[in-house]
Short mmCIF file of C-alpha atoms and ligand atoms in Angstrom, two decimals:
data_model
loop_
_atom_site.label_atom_id
_atom_site.label_comp_id
_atom_site.label_asym_id
_atom_site.label_seq_id
_atom_site.Cartn_x
_atom_site.Cartn_y
_atom_site.Cartn_z
CA MET A 1 91.14 99.96 110.00
CA THR A 2 91.77 96.90 111.96
CA GLY A 3 90.15 94.63 114.52
CA LYS A 4 92.81 92.50 116.04
CA SER A 5 93.97 90.91 119.20
CA LEU A 6 97.43 91.50 120.46
CA LYS A 7 99.68 88.61 119.63
CA PRO A 8 101.07 86.78 122.58
CA TYR A 9 104.73 87.38 122.90
CA LYS A 10 105.35 84.29 124.86
CA ASN A 11 103.19 81.33 125.75
CA PRO A 12 101.48 82.37 129.02
CA ASP A 13 101.48 79.62 131.52
CA ARG A 14 98.64 79.57 134.02
CA GLY A 15 100.68 77.16 136.08
CA GLU A 16 103.18 79.83 136.86
CA PRO A 17 102.32 81.40 140.17
CA GLY A 18 100.94 84.98 139.93
CA VAL A 19 100.41 84.82 136.09
CA LYS A 20 97.06 86.33 135.01
CA LEU A 21 96.00 86.30 131.46
CA LEU A 22 95.15 89.47 129.49
CA TYR A 23 93.31 89.60 126.21
CA ILE A 24 93.31 92.83 124.26
CA GLN A 25 91.05 93.48 121.21
CA THR A 26 92.28 96.46 119.25
CA ILE A 27 90.11 98.37 116.86
CA GLY A 28 91.25 101.35 114.76
CA CYS A 29 94.58 103.03 113.65
CA GLN A 30 98.25 102.25 114.28
CA MET A 31 97.94 104.59 117.35
CA ASN A 32 95.63 102.22 118.89
CA VAL A 33 97.91 99.37 118.05
CA TYR A 34 100.72 101.19 119.79
CA ASP A 35 98.43 102.05 122.80
CA SER A 36 97.58 98.31 123.16
CA ASP A 37 101.26 97.53 123.31
CA CYS A 38 101.56 100.14 126.09
CA ILE A 39 98.71 98.53 127.92
CA ARG A 40 100.47 95.07 127.65
CA HIS A 41 103.65 96.69 128.82
CA ILE A 42 102.11 98.64 131.78
CA LEU A 43 100.36 95.55 133.06
CA GLU A 44 103.21 93.12 132.70
CA PRO A 45 104.65 94.10 136.14
CA SER A 46 101.28 93.36 137.74
CA GLY A 47 101.63 89.71 136.50
CA TYR A 48 99.63 89.89 133.23
CA ALA A 49 100.62 87.89 130.17
CA ILE A 50 98.91 88.16 126.86
CA THR A 51 96.66 85.43 125.71
CA SER A 52 95.06 85.13 122.21
CA CYS A 53 91.82 83.68 123.54
CA PRO A 54 89.28 85.91 125.46
CA ASP A 55 87.74 82.74 126.96
CA ASP A 56 90.88 82.03 128.83
CA ALA A 57 91.46 85.61 130.09
CA ASP A 58 91.30 86.97 133.57
CA LEU A 59 91.13 90.48 132.14
CA VAL A 60 89.73 91.44 128.73
CA ILE A 61 90.34 94.92 127.34
CA LEU A 62 88.75 96.46 124.25
CA ASN A 63 90.67 99.35 122.81
CA THR A 64 88.26 101.34 120.71
CA CYS A 65 88.21 103.82 117.81
CA ALA A 66 85.58 106.50 117.22
CA VAL A 67 87.05 108.08 114.02
CA ARG A 68 84.30 106.67 111.81
CA GLU A 69 80.86 105.41 112.68
CA LYS A 70 81.67 101.95 111.41
CA ALA A 71 84.52 101.60 113.86
CA GLU A 72 82.34 102.63 116.74
CA GLN A 73 79.67 100.02 115.64
CA LYS A 74 82.39 97.42 115.61
CA ALA A 75 83.31 98.27 119.21
CA PHE A 76 79.74 97.91 120.33
CA SER A 77 79.25 94.70 118.60
CA PHE A 78 82.44 93.27 120.41
CA LEU A 79 80.97 94.72 123.71
CA GLY A 80 77.78 92.82 123.13
CA ARG A 81 79.82 89.63 122.86
CA LEU A 82 81.52 90.43 126.18
CA ALA A 83 78.10 90.28 127.94
CA ASP A 84 77.92 86.55 127.18
CA LEU A 85 81.51 86.04 128.40
CA LYS A 86 80.64 87.67 131.68
CA ARG A 87 77.53 85.47 132.05
CA ARG A 88 79.58 82.36 131.63
CA ARG A 89 82.56 83.62 133.70
CA PRO A 90 81.47 86.39 136.14
CA GLU A 91 85.02 86.51 137.60
CA VAL A 92 86.46 87.93 134.41
CA ILE A 93 87.32 91.66 134.49
CA LEU A 94 86.14 93.65 131.55
CA GLY A 95 87.52 97.04 130.48
CA VAL A 96 86.89 99.51 127.71
CA GLY A 97 89.55 102.06 126.54
CA GLY A 98 90.33 104.27 123.59
CA CYS A 99 88.30 106.92 121.81
CA VAL A 100 84.83 105.52 122.40
CA ALA A 101 85.68 105.18 125.98
CA GLN A 102 86.96 108.69 126.20
CA GLN A 103 83.82 110.04 124.56
CA GLN A 104 81.11 108.04 126.35
CA GLY A 105 82.77 107.43 129.78
CA HIS A 106 80.04 106.81 132.32
CA ALA A 107 77.38 106.17 129.74
CA ILE A 108 79.11 102.82 128.96
CA LEU A 109 78.94 101.68 132.48
CA GLY A 110 75.23 102.85 132.60
CA ARG A 111 74.36 100.98 129.53
CA MET A 112 76.47 97.93 130.07
CA PRO A 113 76.18 96.63 133.63
CA TYR A 114 78.73 93.82 132.92
CA ILE A 115 81.57 96.30 132.12
CA ASP A 116 83.88 96.79 135.18
CA PHE A 117 85.91 99.81 133.98
CA VAL A 118 86.27 102.50 131.34
CA PHE A 119 89.59 104.34 130.72
CA GLY A 120 90.25 107.21 128.38
CA THR A 121 93.01 107.78 125.87
CA ARG A 122 95.25 109.46 128.47
CA ALA A 123 94.59 107.03 131.33
CA ILE A 124 96.75 104.05 130.17
CA GLY A 125 99.41 104.91 132.51
CA ARG A 126 96.95 104.69 135.52
CA LEU A 127 95.68 101.17 134.60
CA PRO A 128 97.60 99.39 137.48
CA GLN A 129 95.81 101.73 139.99
CA ILE A 130 92.45 101.24 138.34
CA LEU A 131 92.71 97.47 138.55
CA ASP A 132 94.10 97.67 142.10
CA ARG A 133 91.05 99.69 143.08
CA ILE A 134 88.63 97.13 141.48
CA SER A 135 90.26 94.18 143.18
CA ARG A 136 90.34 95.88 146.61
CA THR A 137 86.85 97.42 146.50
CA GLY A 138 85.04 95.78 143.74
CA ALA A 139 84.05 99.22 142.48
CA ARG A 140 83.27 99.98 138.81
CA VAL A 141 85.66 102.69 137.62
CA VAL A 142 85.69 105.41 135.05
CA ASP A 143 88.84 107.30 134.42
CA VAL A 144 88.62 109.68 131.46
CA GLU A 145 90.89 112.40 132.86
CA MET A 146 92.96 114.18 130.28
CA THR A 147 95.71 114.88 132.75
CA ALA A 148 99.12 116.42 132.44
CA PRO A 149 101.38 115.80 129.56
CA GLY A 150 103.86 113.02 129.86
CA THR A 151 101.36 110.52 131.24
CA PRO A 152 99.43 109.67 128.11
CA GLY A 153 99.89 105.95 127.62
CA GLU A 154 103.64 106.45 127.71
CA PRO A 155 105.68 103.59 128.63
CA SER A 156 107.93 104.18 131.63
CA SER A 157 110.65 102.19 130.00
CA PRO A 158 111.35 101.28 126.41
CA LEU A 159 108.70 99.11 124.85
CA ALA A 160 111.21 96.38 124.07
CA GLY A 161 110.25 92.84 123.55
CA GLY A 162 107.83 91.23 121.13
CA GLY A 163 110.27 90.03 118.50
CA ASN A 164 108.91 92.12 115.78
CA VAL A 165 111.12 93.57 113.09
CA SER A 166 108.97 96.69 112.68
CA ARG A 167 107.28 98.70 115.40
CA PHE A 168 105.25 101.76 115.97
CA VAL A 169 106.49 104.61 118.23
CA THR A 170 104.14 107.35 119.25
CA ILE A 171 105.96 110.71 119.14
CA MET A 172 102.93 112.93 120.04
CA GLN A 173 99.41 112.59 121.20
CA GLY A 174 96.24 114.54 120.35
CA CYS A 175 95.52 116.99 117.63
CA ASP A 176 94.97 120.84 117.46
CA ASN A 177 93.76 121.02 113.83
CA TYR A 178 90.08 120.61 114.26
CA CYS A 179 89.21 119.44 110.73
CA SER A 180 85.43 119.94 110.68
CA TYR A 181 84.67 116.18 110.28
CA CYS A 182 87.00 114.80 112.84
CA VAL A 183 86.46 113.64 116.39
CA VAL A 184 90.13 113.09 117.19
CA PRO A 185 90.76 116.44 118.88
CA TYR A 186 87.79 115.82 121.15
CA VAL A 187 88.68 112.23 122.10
CA ARG A 188 92.50 112.29 122.08
CA GLY A 189 92.81 115.83 123.46
CA ARG A 190 95.22 118.70 122.53
CA GLU A 191 98.49 118.07 120.86
CA VAL A 192 101.26 117.01 123.15
CA SER A 193 104.69 116.00 122.00
CA ARG A 194 106.93 113.51 123.83
CA HIS A 195 110.45 114.62 124.68
CA PRO A 196 112.99 113.57 121.90
CA ASP A 197 115.23 111.91 124.50
CA ARG A 198 112.54 109.52 125.65
CA ILE A 199 111.57 108.77 122.04
CA LEU A 200 115.33 108.13 121.27
CA ASP A 201 115.61 105.94 124.42
CA GLU A 202 112.49 103.94 123.34
CA ILE A 203 113.79 103.38 119.87
CA ARG A 204 117.23 102.39 121.08
CA GLY A 205 115.55 99.81 123.32
CA LEU A 206 113.49 98.51 120.49
CA VAL A 207 116.62 98.22 118.24
CA ALA A 208 118.38 96.29 121.09
CA SER A 209 115.59 93.77 121.08
CA GLY A 210 115.77 93.21 117.29
CA VAL A 211 113.58 95.95 115.79
CA ARG A 212 114.92 97.28 112.57
CA GLU A 213 112.18 99.70 111.43
CA VAL A 214 110.18 102.19 113.36
CA THR A 215 107.04 104.05 112.27
CA LEU A 216 106.73 107.34 114.10
CA LEU A 217 103.10 108.09 114.92
CA GLY A 218 101.28 111.35 115.44
CA GLN A 219 98.12 112.94 114.01
CA ASN A 220 100.22 115.74 112.48
CA VAL A 221 103.93 114.79 112.86
CA ASN A 222 104.93 117.99 111.10
CA SER A 223 104.05 120.09 114.01
CA TYR A 224 106.05 117.89 116.41
CA GLY A 225 107.69 119.82 119.20
CA ALA A 226 106.54 123.20 118.07
CA LYS A 227 104.33 124.00 121.01
CA GLU A 228 106.83 122.76 123.56
CA GLY A 229 109.84 124.23 121.83
CA LEU A 230 111.50 120.87 121.78
CA CYS A 231 112.99 120.44 118.31
CA SER A 232 111.49 120.27 114.78
CA PHE A 233 110.33 116.98 113.30
CA ALA A 234 113.15 117.11 110.74
CA GLN A 235 115.67 117.45 113.61
CA LEU A 236 114.06 114.48 115.43
CA LEU A 237 114.25 112.36 112.18
CA THR A 238 118.01 113.39 111.91
CA ARG A 239 118.68 112.16 115.45
CA ILE A 240 116.78 108.89 114.91
CA ASN A 241 118.64 108.36 111.53
CA ASP A 242 121.86 108.23 113.59
CA ILE A 243 120.78 105.20 115.67
CA ASP A 244 123.06 102.33 114.94
CA GLY A 245 121.33 99.08 114.04
CA LEU A 246 118.15 100.81 112.92
CA SER A 247 117.60 100.20 109.12
CA ARG A 248 114.44 102.18 108.24
CA ILE A 249 112.32 105.10 109.57
CA ARG A 250 108.73 105.67 108.58
CA PHE A 251 106.16 108.13 109.82
CA THR A 252 102.49 109.01 109.69
CA THR A 253 100.49 111.17 109.39
CA SER A 254 101.85 114.31 107.77
CA HIS A 255 99.34 117.15 107.34
CA PRO A 256 99.75 118.84 103.88
CA LYS A 257 99.45 122.29 105.33
CA ASP A 258 102.48 121.78 107.56
CA PHE A 259 104.58 119.81 105.14
CA SER A 260 107.59 121.93 105.32
CA THR A 261 110.51 122.42 102.99
CA ASP A 262 112.69 121.41 106.05
CA LEU A 263 110.96 118.04 106.07
CA MET A 264 111.11 117.64 102.34
CA SER A 265 114.79 118.31 102.49
CA ALA A 266 115.13 115.45 105.03
CA PHE A 267 114.05 113.16 102.33
CA GLY A 268 117.17 114.26 100.33
CA THR A 269 119.65 113.66 103.21
CA LEU A 270 118.44 110.93 105.48
CA ASP A 271 119.41 107.55 104.18
CA LYS A 272 117.04 105.52 106.63
CA LEU A 273 114.02 107.51 105.73
CA CYS A 274 111.77 105.32 103.66
CA ASN A 275 110.75 106.19 100.11
CA HIS A 276 107.14 106.76 101.07
CA ILE A 277 104.87 109.51 102.26
CA HIS A 278 101.25 109.27 103.38
CA LEU A 279 99.85 112.72 102.64
CA PRO A 280 96.00 112.67 103.23
CA ALA A 281 94.42 114.91 100.67
CA GLN A 282 90.80 114.19 101.78
CA SER A 283 89.29 116.08 98.77
CA GLY A 284 90.38 117.59 95.48
CA SER A 285 87.85 120.42 95.69
CA ASN A 286 88.87 123.69 97.10
CA ALA A 287 85.38 124.47 98.26
CA VAL A 288 85.15 121.14 100.08
CA LEU A 289 88.72 121.59 101.59
CA LYS A 290 87.66 124.95 102.93
CA ARG A 291 84.59 123.62 104.65
CA MET A 292 86.69 120.66 105.96
CA ASN A 293 88.97 123.29 107.59
CA ARG A 294 91.93 121.62 106.08
CA ARG A 295 93.73 124.96 105.45
CA TYR A 296 95.47 124.06 102.07
CA SER A 297 94.22 124.28 98.57
CA ARG A 298 94.47 121.68 95.92
CA GLU A 299 97.13 123.84 94.31
CA ASP A 300 99.18 123.92 97.50
CA TYR A 301 98.86 120.17 97.86
CA LEU A 302 100.02 119.58 94.28
CA ASP A 303 102.90 122.02 94.59
CA ARG A 304 104.17 120.13 97.63
CA ILE A 305 104.01 116.75 95.84
CA ALA A 306 105.91 118.28 92.84
CA HIS A 307 108.58 119.65 95.19
CA LEU A 308 108.92 116.32 96.94
CA ARG A 309 109.24 114.41 93.65
CA ARG A 310 111.95 116.72 92.58
CA ILE A 311 113.81 115.59 95.75
CA ARG A 312 112.90 111.94 95.53
CA PRO A 313 111.57 111.17 92.04
CA ASP A 314 110.48 107.68 92.89
CA ILE A 315 108.81 108.30 96.13
CA ALA A 316 105.60 106.40 96.74
CA ILE A 317 102.73 108.60 97.76
CA THR A 318 99.54 107.40 99.44
CA THR A 319 96.55 109.35 100.75
CA ASP A 320 93.20 109.29 102.63
CA ILE A 321 90.07 110.42 100.75
CA ILE A 322 86.68 111.20 102.21
CA VAL A 323 83.68 110.96 99.78
CA GLY A 324 80.30 112.46 100.44
CA PHE A 325 81.30 115.24 102.75
CA PRO A 326 78.28 117.48 103.34
CA GLY A 327 77.56 119.70 100.48
CA GLU A 328 80.04 117.69 98.17
CA THR A 329 78.55 118.23 94.58
CA VAL A 330 79.15 116.01 91.64
CA GLU A 331 81.59 118.65 90.41
CA ASP A 332 83.42 118.57 93.70
CA PHE A 333 83.70 114.87 93.55
CA GLU A 334 85.01 114.96 90.04
CA GLU A 335 87.80 117.29 91.23
CA THR A 336 88.64 114.57 93.69
CA LEU A 337 88.92 112.02 90.93
CA ASP A 338 90.92 114.44 88.96
CA LEU A 339 93.42 114.92 91.80
CA ILE A 340 93.74 111.25 92.25
CA LYS A 341 94.53 110.88 88.56
CA SER A 342 97.07 113.61 88.50
CA VAL A 343 99.01 112.48 91.60
CA GLU A 344 98.91 108.72 90.53
CA TYR A 345 98.97 107.47 94.18
CA ASP A 346 100.49 104.16 94.87
CA SER A 347 97.49 103.40 97.04
CA LEU A 348 94.87 105.10 99.15
CA PHE A 349 92.31 104.71 101.81
CA ALA A 350 88.82 106.04 101.00
CA PHE A 351 86.09 106.56 103.48
CA MET A 352 82.45 107.46 103.20
CA TYR A 353 81.86 110.58 105.31
CA SER A 354 80.02 109.90 108.65
CA ASP A 355 78.77 112.39 111.21
CA ARG A 356 80.75 112.28 114.34
CA PRO A 357 79.78 113.60 117.73
CA CYS A 358 81.28 117.02 118.48
CA ALA A 359 82.62 117.31 114.94
CA PRO A 360 81.07 120.60 113.53
CA ALA A 361 80.34 118.99 110.10
CA ARG A 362 77.61 117.03 111.58
CA ARG A 363 75.44 120.14 111.51
CA TYR A 364 76.43 121.09 107.98
CA PRO A 365 73.70 121.09 105.37
CA GLY A 366 73.74 119.14 102.11
CA LYS A 367 74.12 115.75 103.54
CA VAL A 368 74.89 113.26 100.66
CA PRO A 369 72.64 110.14 100.59
CA GLU A 370 74.23 106.86 101.58
CA ALA A 371 73.66 105.29 98.05
CA GLU A 372 75.46 108.31 96.45
CA LYS A 373 78.33 107.95 99.00
CA ARG A 374 78.68 104.23 98.19
CA ASP A 375 78.74 104.99 94.51
CA ARG A 376 81.44 107.62 94.82
CA LEU A 377 83.44 105.33 97.12
CA ALA A 378 83.30 102.60 94.49
CA GLN A 379 84.45 105.07 91.82
CA VAL A 380 87.42 106.10 93.91
CA LEU A 381 88.38 102.57 94.68
CA ASP A 382 88.02 101.41 91.13
CA LEU A 383 90.21 104.34 89.77
CA GLN A 384 92.80 103.65 92.37
CA LYS A 385 92.88 99.78 91.90
CA ARG A 386 93.95 100.37 88.25
CA ALA A 387 96.69 102.79 89.34
CA THR A 388 97.94 100.44 92.11
CA ILE A 389 98.18 97.61 89.64
CA ARG A 390 100.08 99.96 87.24
CA HIS A 391 102.59 100.75 90.02
CA ASN A 392 102.94 97.12 91.06
CA HIS A 393 103.44 95.91 87.48
CA ALA A 394 106.12 98.49 86.86
CA LEU A 395 108.20 96.67 89.48
CA VAL A 396 108.15 93.24 87.79
CA GLY A 397 111.68 92.23 86.68
CA THR A 398 113.34 94.90 89.00
CA ILE A 399 115.44 94.05 92.11
CA GLN A 400 113.97 95.62 95.33
CA THR A 401 115.48 95.92 98.83
CA VAL A 402 113.07 94.29 101.21
CA LEU A 403 113.15 94.31 105.12
CA ALA A 404 112.36 90.64 105.88
CA GLU A 405 109.74 90.52 108.44
CA GLY A 406 108.69 86.94 108.82
CA LEU A 407 106.66 84.13 107.40
CA SER A 408 104.03 85.17 104.94
CA LYS A 409 100.34 84.35 105.70
CA ARG A 410 100.26 82.15 102.63
CA ASN A 411 102.98 79.94 103.88
CA GLY A 412 100.60 77.29 104.96
CA ILE A 413 99.49 76.65 101.41
CA SER A 414 102.70 77.10 99.66
CA GLU A 415 105.20 74.30 98.99
CA SER A 416 108.21 76.53 99.03
CA PHE A 417 109.19 78.89 101.90
CA GLN A 418 107.10 82.14 101.60
CA TRP A 419 108.54 84.95 103.60
CA THR A 420 107.26 88.47 103.72
CA GLY A 421 108.58 91.95 104.04
CA ARG A 422 108.19 95.40 102.54
CA THR A 423 109.94 97.56 100.01
CA THR A 424 111.07 101.05 101.11
CA THR A 425 108.05 102.23 99.25
CA ASN A 426 105.86 100.19 101.65
CA LYS A 427 104.75 97.50 99.17
CA ILE A 428 104.33 94.04 100.53
CA VAL A 429 106.59 91.46 98.98
CA ASN A 430 106.16 87.79 99.58
CA PHE A 431 109.31 85.95 98.53
CA SER A 432 110.84 82.54 98.46
CA PHE A 433 114.29 81.20 98.44
CA PRO A 434 115.88 80.06 95.07
CA GLU A 435 115.26 76.41 95.74
CA ALA A 436 112.26 75.44 97.63
CA GLY A 437 112.83 73.69 100.99
CA GLU A 438 116.62 73.94 100.70
CA ASP A 439 117.19 76.33 103.51
CA THR A 440 115.98 77.40 106.82
CA PRO A 441 115.48 81.12 105.99
CA GLN A 442 115.36 82.23 109.61
CA PRO A 443 118.54 84.28 109.32
CA CYS A 444 117.06 86.60 106.84
CA ILE A 445 114.47 88.02 109.38
CA GLY A 446 115.30 91.51 110.25
CA LYS A 447 117.81 91.91 107.23
CA LEU A 448 117.54 93.94 104.15
CA VAL A 449 117.50 91.36 101.32
CA SER A 450 117.54 91.83 97.53
CA ILE A 451 114.44 90.32 95.97
CA ARG A 452 113.84 89.92 92.22
CA ILE A 453 110.20 90.78 91.76
CA GLU A 454 108.52 88.13 89.60
CA LYS A 455 104.75 88.83 89.82
CA ALA A 456 102.50 91.80 90.68
CA LEU A 457 99.16 91.18 92.44
CA SER A 458 96.66 93.89 93.28
CA HIS A 459 97.85 94.28 96.94
CA SER A 460 101.26 92.70 96.96
CA LEU A 461 104.30 91.55 94.99
CA MET A 462 105.89 88.14 94.67
CA GLY A 463 109.59 87.45 94.15
CA ARG A 464 112.59 85.40 94.84
CA LEU A 465 115.59 86.15 97.00
CA ILE A 466 118.82 86.73 95.14
CA ARG A 467 121.93 85.12 96.54
CA SER A 468 125.44 86.38 96.65
CA ASP A 469 128.20 83.97 95.35
CA ARG A 470 128.83 82.70 98.86
CA GLY A 471 125.16 81.57 99.07
CA GLN A 472 124.40 84.22 101.70
CA PRO A 473 121.39 86.47 101.32
CA VAL A 474 122.66 89.74 99.89
N1 SAH B 501 95.41 112.95 111.42
C1 SAH B 501 95.27 112.25 110.23
C2 SAH B 501 94.08 111.32 110.18
C3 SAH B 501 93.44 110.75 111.33
S1 SAH B 501 91.94 109.91 110.98
C4 SAH B 501 95.16 113.23 109.09
O1 SAH B 501 94.96 114.46 109.37
O2 SAH B 501 95.21 112.89 108.02
C5 SAH B 501 92.18 108.95 109.59
C6 SAH B 501 91.39 109.25 108.38
O3 SAH B 501 89.93 108.96 108.74
C7 SAH B 501 91.29 110.63 107.94
O4 SAH B 501 92.44 111.00 107.14
C8 SAH B 501 90.04 110.75 107.20
O5 SAH B 501 90.22 110.41 105.85
C9 SAH B 501 89.14 109.68 107.84
N2 SAH B 501 88.06 110.32 108.62
C10 SAH B 501 88.13 111.09 109.73
N3 SAH B 501 87.02 111.46 110.14
C11 SAH B 501 86.03 110.97 109.35
C12 SAH B 501 84.59 110.97 109.23
N4 SAH B 501 83.91 111.75 110.05
N5 SAH B 501 84.07 110.32 108.14
C13 SAH B 501 84.78 109.63 107.29
N6 SAH B 501 86.11 109.60 107.34
C14 SAH B 501 86.82 110.22 108.31
FE1 SF4 B 502 91.58 114.75 112.58
FE2 SF4 B 502 92.38 116.81 111.14
FE3 SF4 B 502 93.63 116.19 113.44
FE4 SF4 B 502 93.82 114.58 111.36
S1 SF4 B 502 94.60 116.67 111.43
S2 SF4 B 502 93.44 114.01 113.48
S3 SF4 B 502 91.86 114.70 110.46
S4 SF4 B 502 91.46 117.00 113.19
#
């Protein structure tokens, strides 16, 4: 989970007539990052440019997440800070969007008199009208309509610009799965897939602006297009694979119950499809999986992984795990530990179960005490830490193809140039050029470069770029 502000794409200039400054704080998953990008894009024609400082902004938007209790607390703590901003600068307009906004709608305006508007997960496309209404009438507005498909936060033209090498592209919204712990179907609505032509247009636009990698987003990408009779996810991937200039395709999230042989075969045929799959297991116990309403068994899950590894033996596999689901016994938990050991994940996200509004599991008996959940979480993280280190160490001495994304965060403290990118297996690689300070490495951004891995850390790798004879990055 992240809590980040959108980076400014250009230096906004207040001196420019008509320019208003917009600050967006994003909490939550990649889908929220994408939605924040849509917000920026949709408000650009109304004269808004991104600023990285809320104190300078004319408009501040908080894009919230309600998936776990912690994320919601984070949202309310940011909202508390906005009260102070409004006291100091009453002219600033404050808006709340995303899952918490969808869920709490009017209640937010009731509790927080300084908030000007609340907009739901499918109201992003209507933001210009909402702001127009506020400026004309001074009204406080709530728009949590889950209106017709096609409108949900979808950019009207490709989301180009931004200068990033890697970008998210939402291919579908909402979810129909109703896992018993999950709030998503209630706050993001029923599953709706975007038309493949619009997705392709958006990706082509991104590629034209320098993007080389896209991560396709959906709560359950495997069921893409099924309801609408569009095309299958594997067919969509095939069309995207044909886009000239695009180097890599990633996607998330794949529900194990719908992980089809069709999609597995795509890993055997599509050269741009990265060597990584995020396949959330949630639990290793069949009893818990059943109560979670996941609709696969531990055996189904392991079979699918075995099948996939036959197609791509070196594929990196990551997962999500929930510990302390209501009724999870010590034996159930041990089955989860055992699953983690047998899959040998490259990395994982683990969460302590939290009750969510609307989600049926909040009424399930057998709540696991917080201290026990913390202990189980620590056990999962400790087990995985050792596996991740093993995976990373195995790469030392190998040559990896890395998509160079930009300067690494450590650059400020390093004497040599430190650049960053990821392997096809989604591991972060910070790398330098052979002789420190000799080059301006700018030309390697957006390129696939060969890096000799020299060191493995717990969350990243370090290496050195290999040159061809002509001194060009290879
Ligand atoms: N659609 C994706 C996940 C979306 S939510 C999927 O099906 O995998 C991201 C992750 O948050 C989930 O995979 C789950 O591990 C976690 N999560 C969701 N609800 C939760 C809750 N109530 N408590 C703790 N973790 C939760
Ligand atoms: Fe939530 Fe399950 Fe849908 Fe994922 S598949 S968003 S966990 S209901």
